[in-house]
Short mmCIF file of C-alpha atoms in Angstrom, two decimals:
data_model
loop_
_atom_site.label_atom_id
_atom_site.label_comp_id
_atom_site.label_asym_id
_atom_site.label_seq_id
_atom_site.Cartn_x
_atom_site.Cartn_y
_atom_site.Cartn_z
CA UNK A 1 0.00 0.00 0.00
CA UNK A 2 2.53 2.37 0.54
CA UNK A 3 4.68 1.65 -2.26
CA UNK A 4 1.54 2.58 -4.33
CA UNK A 5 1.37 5.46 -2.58
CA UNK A 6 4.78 6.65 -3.44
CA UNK A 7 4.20 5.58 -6.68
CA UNK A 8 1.25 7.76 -7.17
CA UNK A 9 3.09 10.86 -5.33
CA UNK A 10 6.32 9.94 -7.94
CA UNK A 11 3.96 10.34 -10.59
CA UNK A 12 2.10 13.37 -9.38
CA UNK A 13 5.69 15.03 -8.90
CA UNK A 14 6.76 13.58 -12.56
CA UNK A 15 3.27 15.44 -13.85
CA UNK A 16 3.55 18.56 -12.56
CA UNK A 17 7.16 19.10 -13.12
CA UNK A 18 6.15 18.46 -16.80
CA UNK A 19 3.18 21.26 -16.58
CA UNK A 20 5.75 23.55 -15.11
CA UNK A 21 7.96 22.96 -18.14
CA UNK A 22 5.54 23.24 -20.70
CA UNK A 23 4.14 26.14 -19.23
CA UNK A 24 7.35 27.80 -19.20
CA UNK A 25 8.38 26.81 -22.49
CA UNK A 26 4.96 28.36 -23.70
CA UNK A 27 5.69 31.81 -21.38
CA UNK A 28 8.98 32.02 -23.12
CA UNK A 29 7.39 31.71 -26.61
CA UNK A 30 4.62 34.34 -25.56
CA UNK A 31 7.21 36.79 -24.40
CA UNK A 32 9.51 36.19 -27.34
CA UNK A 33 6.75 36.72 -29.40
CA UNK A 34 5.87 40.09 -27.64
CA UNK A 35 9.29 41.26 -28.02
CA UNK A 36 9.10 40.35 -32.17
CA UNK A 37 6.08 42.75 -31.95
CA UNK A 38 7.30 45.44 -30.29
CA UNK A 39 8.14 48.34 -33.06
CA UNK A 40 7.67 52.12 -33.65
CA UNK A 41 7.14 52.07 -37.27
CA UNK A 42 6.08 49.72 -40.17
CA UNK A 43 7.19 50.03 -43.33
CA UNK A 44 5.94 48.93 -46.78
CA UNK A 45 8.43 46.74 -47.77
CA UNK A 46 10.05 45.83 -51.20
CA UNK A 47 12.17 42.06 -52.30
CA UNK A 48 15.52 42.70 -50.75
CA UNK A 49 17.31 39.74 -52.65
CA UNK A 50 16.51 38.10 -56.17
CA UNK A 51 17.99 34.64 -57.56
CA UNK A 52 18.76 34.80 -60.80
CA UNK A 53 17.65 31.36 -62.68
CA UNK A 54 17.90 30.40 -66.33
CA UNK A 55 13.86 30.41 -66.41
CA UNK A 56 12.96 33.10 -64.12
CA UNK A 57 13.84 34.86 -60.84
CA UNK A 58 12.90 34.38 -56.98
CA UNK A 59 12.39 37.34 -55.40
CA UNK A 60 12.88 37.03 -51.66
CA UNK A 61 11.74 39.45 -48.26
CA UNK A 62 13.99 39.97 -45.84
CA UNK A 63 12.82 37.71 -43.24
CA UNK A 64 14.60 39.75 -40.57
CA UNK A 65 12.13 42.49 -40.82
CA UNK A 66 10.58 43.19 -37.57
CA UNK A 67 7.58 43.15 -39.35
CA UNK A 68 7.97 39.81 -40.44
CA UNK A 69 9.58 38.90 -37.57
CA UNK A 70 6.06 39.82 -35.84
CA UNK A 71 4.02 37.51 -37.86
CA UNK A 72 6.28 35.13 -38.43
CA UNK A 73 6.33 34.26 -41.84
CA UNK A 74 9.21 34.53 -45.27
CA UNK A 75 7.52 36.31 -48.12
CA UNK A 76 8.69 35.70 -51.75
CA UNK A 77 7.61 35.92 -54.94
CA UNK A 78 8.33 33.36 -58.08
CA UNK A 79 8.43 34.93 -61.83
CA UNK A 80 8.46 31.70 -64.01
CA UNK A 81 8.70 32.61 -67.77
CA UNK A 82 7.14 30.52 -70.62
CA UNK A 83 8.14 27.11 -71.09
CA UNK A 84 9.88 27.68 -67.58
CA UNK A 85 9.60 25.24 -64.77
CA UNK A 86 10.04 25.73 -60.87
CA UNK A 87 12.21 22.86 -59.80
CA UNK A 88 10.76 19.82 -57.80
CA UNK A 89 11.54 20.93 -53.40
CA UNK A 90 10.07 20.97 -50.01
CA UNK A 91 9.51 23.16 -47.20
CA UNK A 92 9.34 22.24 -43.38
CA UNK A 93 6.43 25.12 -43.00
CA UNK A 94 3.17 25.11 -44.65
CA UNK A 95 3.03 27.53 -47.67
CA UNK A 96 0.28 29.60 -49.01
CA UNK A 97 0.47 31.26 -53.04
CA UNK A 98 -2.03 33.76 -54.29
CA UNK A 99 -1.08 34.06 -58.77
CA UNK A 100 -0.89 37.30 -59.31
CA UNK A 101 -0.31 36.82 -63.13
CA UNK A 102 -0.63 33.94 -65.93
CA UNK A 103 -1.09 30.20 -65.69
CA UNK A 104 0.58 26.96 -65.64
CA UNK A 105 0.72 23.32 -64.35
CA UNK A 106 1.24 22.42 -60.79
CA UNK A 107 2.42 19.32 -59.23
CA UNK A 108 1.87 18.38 -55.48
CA UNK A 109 3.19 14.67 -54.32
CA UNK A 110 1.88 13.40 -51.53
CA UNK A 111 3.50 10.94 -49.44
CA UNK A 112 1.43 7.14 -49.51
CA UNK A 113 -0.65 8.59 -52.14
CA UNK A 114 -1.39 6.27 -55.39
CA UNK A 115 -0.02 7.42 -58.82
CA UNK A 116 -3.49 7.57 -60.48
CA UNK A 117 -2.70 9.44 -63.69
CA UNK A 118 -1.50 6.46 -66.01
CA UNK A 119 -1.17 6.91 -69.67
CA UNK A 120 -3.01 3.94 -71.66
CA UNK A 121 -0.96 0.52 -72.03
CA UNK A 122 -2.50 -3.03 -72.47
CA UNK A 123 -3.51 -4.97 -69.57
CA UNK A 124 -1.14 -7.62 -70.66
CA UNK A 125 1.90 -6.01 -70.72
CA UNK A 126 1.14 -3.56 -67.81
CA UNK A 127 0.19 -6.50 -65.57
CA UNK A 128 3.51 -7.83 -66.37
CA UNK A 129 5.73 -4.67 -65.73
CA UNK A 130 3.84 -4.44 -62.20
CA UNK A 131 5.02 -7.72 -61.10
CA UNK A 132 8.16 -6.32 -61.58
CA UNK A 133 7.94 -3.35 -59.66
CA UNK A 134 8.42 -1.18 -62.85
CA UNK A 135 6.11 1.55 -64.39
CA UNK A 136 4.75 0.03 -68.07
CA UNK A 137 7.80 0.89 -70.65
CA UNK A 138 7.76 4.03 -72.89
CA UNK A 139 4.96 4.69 -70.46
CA UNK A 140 4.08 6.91 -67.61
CA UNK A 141 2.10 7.00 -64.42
CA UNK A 142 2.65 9.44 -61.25
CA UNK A 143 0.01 11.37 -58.94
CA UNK A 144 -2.65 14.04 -60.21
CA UNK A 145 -1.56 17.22 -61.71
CA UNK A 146 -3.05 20.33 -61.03
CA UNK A 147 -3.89 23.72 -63.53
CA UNK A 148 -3.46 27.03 -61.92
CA UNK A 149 -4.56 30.15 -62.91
CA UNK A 150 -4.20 34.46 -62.12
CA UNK A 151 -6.24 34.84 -59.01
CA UNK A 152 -6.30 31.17 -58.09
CA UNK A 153 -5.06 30.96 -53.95
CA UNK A 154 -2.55 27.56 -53.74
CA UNK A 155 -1.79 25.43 -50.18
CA UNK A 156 0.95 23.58 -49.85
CA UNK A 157 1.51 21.87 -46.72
CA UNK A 158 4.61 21.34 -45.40
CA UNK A 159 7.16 18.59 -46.38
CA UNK A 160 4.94 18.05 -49.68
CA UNK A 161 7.49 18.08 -52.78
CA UNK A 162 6.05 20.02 -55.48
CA UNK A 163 6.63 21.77 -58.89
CA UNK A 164 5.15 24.19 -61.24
CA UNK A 165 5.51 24.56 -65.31
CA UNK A 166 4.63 27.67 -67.36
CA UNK A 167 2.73 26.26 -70.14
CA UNK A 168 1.40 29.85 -70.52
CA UNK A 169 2.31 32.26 -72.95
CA UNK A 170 2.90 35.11 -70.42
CA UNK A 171 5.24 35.43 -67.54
CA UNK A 172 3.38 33.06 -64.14
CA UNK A 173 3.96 35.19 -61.53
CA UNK A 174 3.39 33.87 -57.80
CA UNK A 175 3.58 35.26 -54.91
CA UNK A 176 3.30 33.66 -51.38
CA UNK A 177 4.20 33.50 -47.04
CA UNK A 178 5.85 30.42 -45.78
CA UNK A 179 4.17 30.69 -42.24
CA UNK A 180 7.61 29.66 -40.11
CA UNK A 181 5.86 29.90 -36.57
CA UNK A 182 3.46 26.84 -37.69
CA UNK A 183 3.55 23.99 -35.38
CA UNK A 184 4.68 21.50 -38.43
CA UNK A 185 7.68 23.60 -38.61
CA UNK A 186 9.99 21.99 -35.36
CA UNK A 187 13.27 23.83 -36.99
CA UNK A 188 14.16 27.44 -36.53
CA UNK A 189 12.73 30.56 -38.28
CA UNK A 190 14.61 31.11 -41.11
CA UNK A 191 13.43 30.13 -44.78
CA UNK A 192 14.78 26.76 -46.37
CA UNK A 193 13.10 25.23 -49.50
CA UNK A 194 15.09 21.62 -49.95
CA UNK A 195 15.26 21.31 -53.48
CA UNK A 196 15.74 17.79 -55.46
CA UNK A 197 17.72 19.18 -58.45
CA UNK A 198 19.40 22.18 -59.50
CA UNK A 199 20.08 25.15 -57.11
CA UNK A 200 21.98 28.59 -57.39
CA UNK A 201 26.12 28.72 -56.70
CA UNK A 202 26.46 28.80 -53.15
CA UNK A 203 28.01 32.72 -51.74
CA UNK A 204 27.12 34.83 -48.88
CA UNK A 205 27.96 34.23 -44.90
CA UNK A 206 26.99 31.28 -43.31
CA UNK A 207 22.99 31.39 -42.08
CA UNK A 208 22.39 34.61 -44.03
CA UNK A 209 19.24 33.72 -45.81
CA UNK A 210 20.83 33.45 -49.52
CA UNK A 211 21.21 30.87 -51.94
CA UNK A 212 23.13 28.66 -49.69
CA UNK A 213 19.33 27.86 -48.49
CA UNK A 214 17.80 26.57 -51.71
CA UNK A 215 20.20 23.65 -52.23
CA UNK A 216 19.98 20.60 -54.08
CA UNK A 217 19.74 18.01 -51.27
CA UNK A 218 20.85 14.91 -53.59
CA UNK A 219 24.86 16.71 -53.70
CA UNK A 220 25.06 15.42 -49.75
CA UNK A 221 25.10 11.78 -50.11
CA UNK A 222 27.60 9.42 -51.63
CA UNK A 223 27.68 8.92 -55.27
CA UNK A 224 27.83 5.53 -54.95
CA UNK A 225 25.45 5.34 -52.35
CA UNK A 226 22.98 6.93 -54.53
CA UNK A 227 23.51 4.56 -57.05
CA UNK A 228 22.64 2.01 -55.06
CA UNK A 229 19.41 3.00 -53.69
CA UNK A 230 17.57 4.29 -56.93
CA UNK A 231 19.62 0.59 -58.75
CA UNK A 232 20.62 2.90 -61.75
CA UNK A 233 24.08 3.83 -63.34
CA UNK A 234 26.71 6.31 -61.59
CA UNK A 235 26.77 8.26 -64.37
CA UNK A 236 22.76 9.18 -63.84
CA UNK A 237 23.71 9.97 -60.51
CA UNK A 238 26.05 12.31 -61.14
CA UNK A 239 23.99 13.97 -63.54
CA UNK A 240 21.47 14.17 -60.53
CA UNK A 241 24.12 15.70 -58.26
CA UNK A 242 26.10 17.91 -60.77
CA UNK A 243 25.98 22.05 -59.74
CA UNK A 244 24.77 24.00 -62.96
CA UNK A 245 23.96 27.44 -63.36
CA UNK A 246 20.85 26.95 -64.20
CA UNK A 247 19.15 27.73 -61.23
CA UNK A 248 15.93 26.94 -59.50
CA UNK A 249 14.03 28.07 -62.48
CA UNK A 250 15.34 26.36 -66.06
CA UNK A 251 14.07 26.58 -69.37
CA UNK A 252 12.33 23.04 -70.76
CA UNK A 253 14.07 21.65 -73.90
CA UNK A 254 11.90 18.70 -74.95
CA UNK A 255 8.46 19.63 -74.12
CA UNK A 256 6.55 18.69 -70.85
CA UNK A 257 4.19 15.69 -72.02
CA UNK A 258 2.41 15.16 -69.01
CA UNK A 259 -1.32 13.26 -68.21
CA UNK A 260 -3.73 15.14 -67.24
CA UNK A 261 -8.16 15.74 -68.12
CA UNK A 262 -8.78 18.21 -70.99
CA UNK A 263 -9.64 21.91 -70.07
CA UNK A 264 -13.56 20.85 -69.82
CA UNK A 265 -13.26 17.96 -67.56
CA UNK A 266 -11.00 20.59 -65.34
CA UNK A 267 -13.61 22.55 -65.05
CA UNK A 268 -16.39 20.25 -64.23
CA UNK A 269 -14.30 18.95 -61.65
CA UNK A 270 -13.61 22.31 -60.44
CA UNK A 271 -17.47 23.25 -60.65
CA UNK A 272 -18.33 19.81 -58.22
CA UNK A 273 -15.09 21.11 -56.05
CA UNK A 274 -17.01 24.16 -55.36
CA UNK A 275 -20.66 23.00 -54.33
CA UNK A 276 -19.10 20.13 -52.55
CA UNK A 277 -18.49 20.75 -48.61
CA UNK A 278 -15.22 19.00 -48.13
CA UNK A 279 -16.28 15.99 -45.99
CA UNK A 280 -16.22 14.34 -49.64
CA UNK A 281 -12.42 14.95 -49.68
CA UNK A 282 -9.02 12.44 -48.73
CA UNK A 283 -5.53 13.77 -48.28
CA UNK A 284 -4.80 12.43 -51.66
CA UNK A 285 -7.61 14.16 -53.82
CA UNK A 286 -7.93 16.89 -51.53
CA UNK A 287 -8.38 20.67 -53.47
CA UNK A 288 -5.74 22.75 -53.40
CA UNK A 289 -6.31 26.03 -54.55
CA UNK A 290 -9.40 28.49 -55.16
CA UNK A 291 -9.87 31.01 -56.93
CA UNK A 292 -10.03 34.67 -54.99
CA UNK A 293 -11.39 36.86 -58.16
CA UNK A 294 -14.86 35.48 -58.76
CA UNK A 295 -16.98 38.77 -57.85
CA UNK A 296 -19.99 36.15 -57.28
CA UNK A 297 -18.30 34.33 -54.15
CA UNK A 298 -17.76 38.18 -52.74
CA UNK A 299 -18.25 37.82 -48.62
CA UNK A 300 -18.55 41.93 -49.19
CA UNK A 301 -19.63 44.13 -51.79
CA UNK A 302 -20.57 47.67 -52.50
CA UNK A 303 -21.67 49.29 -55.95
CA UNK A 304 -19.74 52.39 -54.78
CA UNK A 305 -17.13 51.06 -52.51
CA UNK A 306 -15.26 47.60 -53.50
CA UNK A 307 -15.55 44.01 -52.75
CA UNK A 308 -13.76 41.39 -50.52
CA UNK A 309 -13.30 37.95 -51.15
CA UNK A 310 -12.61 35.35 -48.60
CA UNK A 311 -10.66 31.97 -48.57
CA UNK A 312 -11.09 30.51 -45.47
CA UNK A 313 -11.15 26.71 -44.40
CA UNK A 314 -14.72 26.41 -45.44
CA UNK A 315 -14.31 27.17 -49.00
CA UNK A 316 -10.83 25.46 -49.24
CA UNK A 317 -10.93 22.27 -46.45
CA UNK A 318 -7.16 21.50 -46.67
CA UNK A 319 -6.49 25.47 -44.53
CA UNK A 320 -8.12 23.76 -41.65
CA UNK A 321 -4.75 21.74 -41.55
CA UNK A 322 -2.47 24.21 -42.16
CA UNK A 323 -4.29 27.37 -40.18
CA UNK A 324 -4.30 30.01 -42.93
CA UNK A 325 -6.26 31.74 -44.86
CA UNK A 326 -6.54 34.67 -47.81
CA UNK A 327 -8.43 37.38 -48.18
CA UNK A 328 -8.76 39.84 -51.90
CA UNK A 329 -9.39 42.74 -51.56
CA UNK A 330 -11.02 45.65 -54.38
CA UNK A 331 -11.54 49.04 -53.75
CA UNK A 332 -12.79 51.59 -56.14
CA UNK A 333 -11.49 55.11 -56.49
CA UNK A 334 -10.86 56.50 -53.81
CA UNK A 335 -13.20 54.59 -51.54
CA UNK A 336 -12.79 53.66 -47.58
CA UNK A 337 -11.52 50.04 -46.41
CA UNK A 338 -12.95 51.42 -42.70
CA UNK A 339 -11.09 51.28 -40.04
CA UNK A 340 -10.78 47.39 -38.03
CA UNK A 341 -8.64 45.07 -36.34
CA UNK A 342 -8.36 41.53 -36.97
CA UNK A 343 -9.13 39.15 -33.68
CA UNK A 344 -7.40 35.97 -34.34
CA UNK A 345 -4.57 36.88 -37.17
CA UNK A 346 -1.55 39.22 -38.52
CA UNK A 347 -2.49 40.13 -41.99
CA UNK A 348 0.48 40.65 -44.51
CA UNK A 349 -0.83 42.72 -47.41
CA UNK A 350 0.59 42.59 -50.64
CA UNK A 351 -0.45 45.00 -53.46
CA UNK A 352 -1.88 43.93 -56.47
CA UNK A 353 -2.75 47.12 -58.28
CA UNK A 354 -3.38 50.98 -58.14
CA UNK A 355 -2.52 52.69 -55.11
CA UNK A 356 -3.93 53.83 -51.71
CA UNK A 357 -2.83 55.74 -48.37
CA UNK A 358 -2.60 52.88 -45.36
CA UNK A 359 -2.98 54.18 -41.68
CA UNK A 360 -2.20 51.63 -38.97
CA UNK A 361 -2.63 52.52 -34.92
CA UNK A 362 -1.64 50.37 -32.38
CA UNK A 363 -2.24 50.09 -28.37
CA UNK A 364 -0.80 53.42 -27.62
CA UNK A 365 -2.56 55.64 -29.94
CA UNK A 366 0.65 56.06 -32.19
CA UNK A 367 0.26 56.00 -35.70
CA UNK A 368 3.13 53.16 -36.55
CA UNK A 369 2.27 53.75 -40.50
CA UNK A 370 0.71 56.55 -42.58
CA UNK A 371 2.36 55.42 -46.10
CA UNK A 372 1.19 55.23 -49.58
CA UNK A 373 1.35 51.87 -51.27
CA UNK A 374 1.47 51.05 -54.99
CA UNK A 375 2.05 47.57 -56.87
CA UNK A 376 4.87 45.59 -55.54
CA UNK A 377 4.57 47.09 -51.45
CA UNK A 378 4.01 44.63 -49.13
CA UNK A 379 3.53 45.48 -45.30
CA UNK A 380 1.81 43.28 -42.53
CA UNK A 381 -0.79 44.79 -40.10
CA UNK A 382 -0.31 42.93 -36.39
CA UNK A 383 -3.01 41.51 -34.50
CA UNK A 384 -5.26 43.95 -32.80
CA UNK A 385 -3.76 46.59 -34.91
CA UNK A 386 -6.58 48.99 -35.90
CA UNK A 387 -5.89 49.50 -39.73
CA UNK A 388 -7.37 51.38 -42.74
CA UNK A 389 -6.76 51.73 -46.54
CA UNK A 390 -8.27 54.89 -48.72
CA UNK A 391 -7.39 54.18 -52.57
CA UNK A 392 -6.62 57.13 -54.73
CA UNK A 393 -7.85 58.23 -58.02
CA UNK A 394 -7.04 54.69 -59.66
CA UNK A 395 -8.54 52.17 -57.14
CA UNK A 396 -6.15 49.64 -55.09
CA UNK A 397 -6.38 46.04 -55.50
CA UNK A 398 -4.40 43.46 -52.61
CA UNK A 399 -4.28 40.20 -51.26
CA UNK A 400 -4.11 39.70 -47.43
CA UNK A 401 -2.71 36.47 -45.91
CA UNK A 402 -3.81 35.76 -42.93
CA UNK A 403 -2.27 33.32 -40.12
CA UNK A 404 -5.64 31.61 -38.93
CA UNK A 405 -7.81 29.51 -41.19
CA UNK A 406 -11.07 31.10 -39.95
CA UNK A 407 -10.14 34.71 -39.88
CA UNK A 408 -12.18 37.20 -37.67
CA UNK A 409 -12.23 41.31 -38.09
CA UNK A 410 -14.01 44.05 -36.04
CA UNK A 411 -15.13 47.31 -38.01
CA UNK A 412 -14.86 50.48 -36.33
CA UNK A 413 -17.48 52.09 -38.23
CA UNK A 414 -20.02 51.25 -40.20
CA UNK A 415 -23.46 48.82 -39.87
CA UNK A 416 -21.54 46.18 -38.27
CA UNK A 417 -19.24 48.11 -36.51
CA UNK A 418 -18.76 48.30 -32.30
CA UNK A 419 -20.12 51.56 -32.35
CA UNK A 420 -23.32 50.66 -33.97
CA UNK A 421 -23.80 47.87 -31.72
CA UNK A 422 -23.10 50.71 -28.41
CA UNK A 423 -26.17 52.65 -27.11
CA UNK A 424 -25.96 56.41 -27.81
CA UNK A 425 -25.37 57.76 -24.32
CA UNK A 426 -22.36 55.39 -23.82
CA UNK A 427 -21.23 56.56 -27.26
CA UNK A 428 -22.07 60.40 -26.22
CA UNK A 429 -20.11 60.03 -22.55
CA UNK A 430 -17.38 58.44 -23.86
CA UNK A 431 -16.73 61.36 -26.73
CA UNK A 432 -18.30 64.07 -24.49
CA UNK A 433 -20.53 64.97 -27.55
CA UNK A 434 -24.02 65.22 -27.59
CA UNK A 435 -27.15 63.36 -27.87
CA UNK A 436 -27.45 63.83 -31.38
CA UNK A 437 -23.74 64.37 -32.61
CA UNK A 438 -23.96 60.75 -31.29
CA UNK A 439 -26.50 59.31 -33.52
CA UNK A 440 -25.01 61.21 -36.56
CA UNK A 441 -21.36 59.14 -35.43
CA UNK A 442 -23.39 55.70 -34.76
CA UNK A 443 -25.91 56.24 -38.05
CA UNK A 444 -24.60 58.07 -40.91
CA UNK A 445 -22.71 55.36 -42.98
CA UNK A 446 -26.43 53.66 -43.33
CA UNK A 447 -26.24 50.20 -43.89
CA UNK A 448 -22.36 50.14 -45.44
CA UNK A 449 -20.00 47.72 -44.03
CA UNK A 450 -16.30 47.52 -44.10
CA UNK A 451 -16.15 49.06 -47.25
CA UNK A 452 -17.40 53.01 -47.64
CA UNK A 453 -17.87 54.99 -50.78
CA UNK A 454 -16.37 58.40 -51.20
CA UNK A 455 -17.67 61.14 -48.98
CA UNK A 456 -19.86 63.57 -50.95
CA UNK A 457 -19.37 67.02 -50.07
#
């Protein structure tokens, strides 16, 4: 009896020595994560280092940023010219990619999934080649490939190898946050993309983020090795492991003959993606990417003002795994994105178009930015952070990711605002104004939302 006693008190001890130690672990992540957000001023921000490839160019944020320190993501942007394709890698943090220009073929390979695209073959000869452990000769088979087009949001999860060829005749163009403080990521918070072939010449200091972190992983293990493990020639290992300066971006030679449904049975499928409500879907046939630019899916919209489109992890199932989100936004000249904070996210705002003033105000009352923003600027807006946009004569167009799948905002004014949802002598007592300078505050945007229409004069 009272060895079970001690045993119990052991175990009690064992417990609570663990809650203390998760606990603090947790504290020290809170306060670290306070410190990241602690800043004066935000800045839009522009690429601060490109990669040079034979097919393109990578564009790449400083990560360093405070600002992106804050949210904790790696911003970069992929500029893939025709007949160009984005070599085969892998990240250790989920990714998120809104297409800010052209079209082309995308290939994401999960991990125990079946190769279900197979070219035709008789059932003779590809029974045979199976018992052998070999694809059908002169033949092909390998796991579905996906067409993406301008406007079209893209997941990828971590640790999912993937690639992406311009079959366009226009430049693809893809921007997109690697969100570093996910729990799948378990290294530190720098950007890495582990790349299967190819890769930039290695320069720059050790753990600066550079080339030296987009590195064919095949050079690090023995040739021979190699050779071994895939049963094939030394010589095609080589070729697998040589350093070329080609890039991460090269130019296709011989075509890209891949299988895949015509442009019709695309989108049918995408049609039934869209009504379906994603208990239909499996990891392996799971959607990956929506498009943000349909004006009919708008969750806001105003004849005057704009429109915002949403996608969340109801319209796009596979965010519920990886806990982001997208938002597009549209806002006609020089109309009123009012001002709100977001609950539950950081938003880093990329523009897409036109330009517009951006006001951001955090817990002091200290205006951290008052900037104008044009194509190109990106800039994040913190948690809590009340924020606003105004667009000048030409309109502003952006994309917002967000770091929660079911993003949550809180409009300062307008019909759903906190002030329309306040009785008028709180509103009146807290402004000292009166009675009816009150109801003009609470009432005079009507039944507008987030997005206001020019003020008439």
């Amino acid at each position: 009896m009272a060895t079970n006693k001690l045993a119990l008190l052991l175990l009690a001890l064992s417990l609570s020595l663990l809650a203390s130690v998760a606990l603090g672990r947790q504290s020290q992540t809170r306060l670290s994560r306070a410190q990241q957000c602690r800043f004066n001023q935000l800045t839009r921000s522009q690429p601060s280092r490109r990669i040079e490839s034979e097919g393109g160019v990578t564009d790449v944020w400083d990560e360093n940023e405070d600002q992106f320190q804050c949210a904790g993501v790696a911003p970069l942007r992929n500029i893939l010219q025709p007949n160009s394709l984005s070599l085969p890698n892998f990240h250790p943090a989920p990714r998120l990619v809104y297409i800010e220009r052209g079209q082309g073929l995308l290939g994401v390979n999960f991990p125990g999934c079946a190769e279900t695209f197979q070219s035709q073959q008789s059932s003779s000869e590809g029974g045979r080649e199976r018992e052998q452990g070999r694809g059908p000769s002169g033949q092909d088979q390998h796991q579905k490939i996906r067409r993406i087009r301008r406007g079209d949001i893209v997941a990828l999860p971590s640790g999912v190898a993937h690639w992406c060829f311009n079959d366009g005749d226009e430049e693809l163009v893809a921007v997109s946050i690697t969100d570093l403080n996910n729990e799948a990521n378990q290294l530190d918070q720098h950007l890495r993309a582990y790349y299967l072939a190819g890769g930039p010449q290695k320069h720059g200091r050790q753990g600066e983020q550079g080339p030296e972190n987009f590195q064919n992983i095949m050079r690090g293990f023995d040739e021979e090795l190699l050779a071994e493990a895939f049963n094939v020639d030394r010589e095609i290992v080589r070729k697998m492991q040589r350093q070329d300066d080609r890039g991460l971006i090269v130019k296709v030679r011989e075509g890209m003959g891949v299988i895949r449904p015509d442009e019709r049975e695309e989108e049918e499928e995408g049609e039934w993606g869209r009504r379906s409500n994603g208990i239909e879907e499996t990891w392996c046939t799971m959607r990956l990417h929506h498009n943000v630019d349909d004006r009919r899916e708008a969750e806001v919209y105003s004849r005057e003002g704009g429109r915002l489109n949403v996608v969340n992890r109801n319209k796009l199932p596979i965010l519920r795994y990886m806990d982001l989100s997208a938002e597009k936004g549209h806002l006609f000249p020089n109309a009123l994105y009012t001002p709100h904070w977001s609950i539950n996210s950081h938003s880093i705002v990329y523009v897409t178009r036109g330009e517009g003033q951006v006001q951001i105000a955090d817990h002091r009352g200290q205006s951290v930015m008052n900037d104008r923003v044009s194509r190109g600027d990106m800039f994040v807006v913190p948690q809590y952070y009340a924020a606003t946009i105004k667009a000048q004569s030409n309109g502003i167009e952006w994309v917002s990711f967000k770091t929660n799948g079911l993003p949550m905002r809180s409009p300062v004014a307008g019909y759903t605002s906190v002030l329309r949802a306040m009785p008028l002598q709180v509103i009146s007592n807290s402004y000292q104004i009166s009675p009816g300078e009150a109801q003009n505050l609470k009432y005079n945007r009507g039944r507008e939302t987030v997005l206001a229409s020019p003020r008439r004069s």
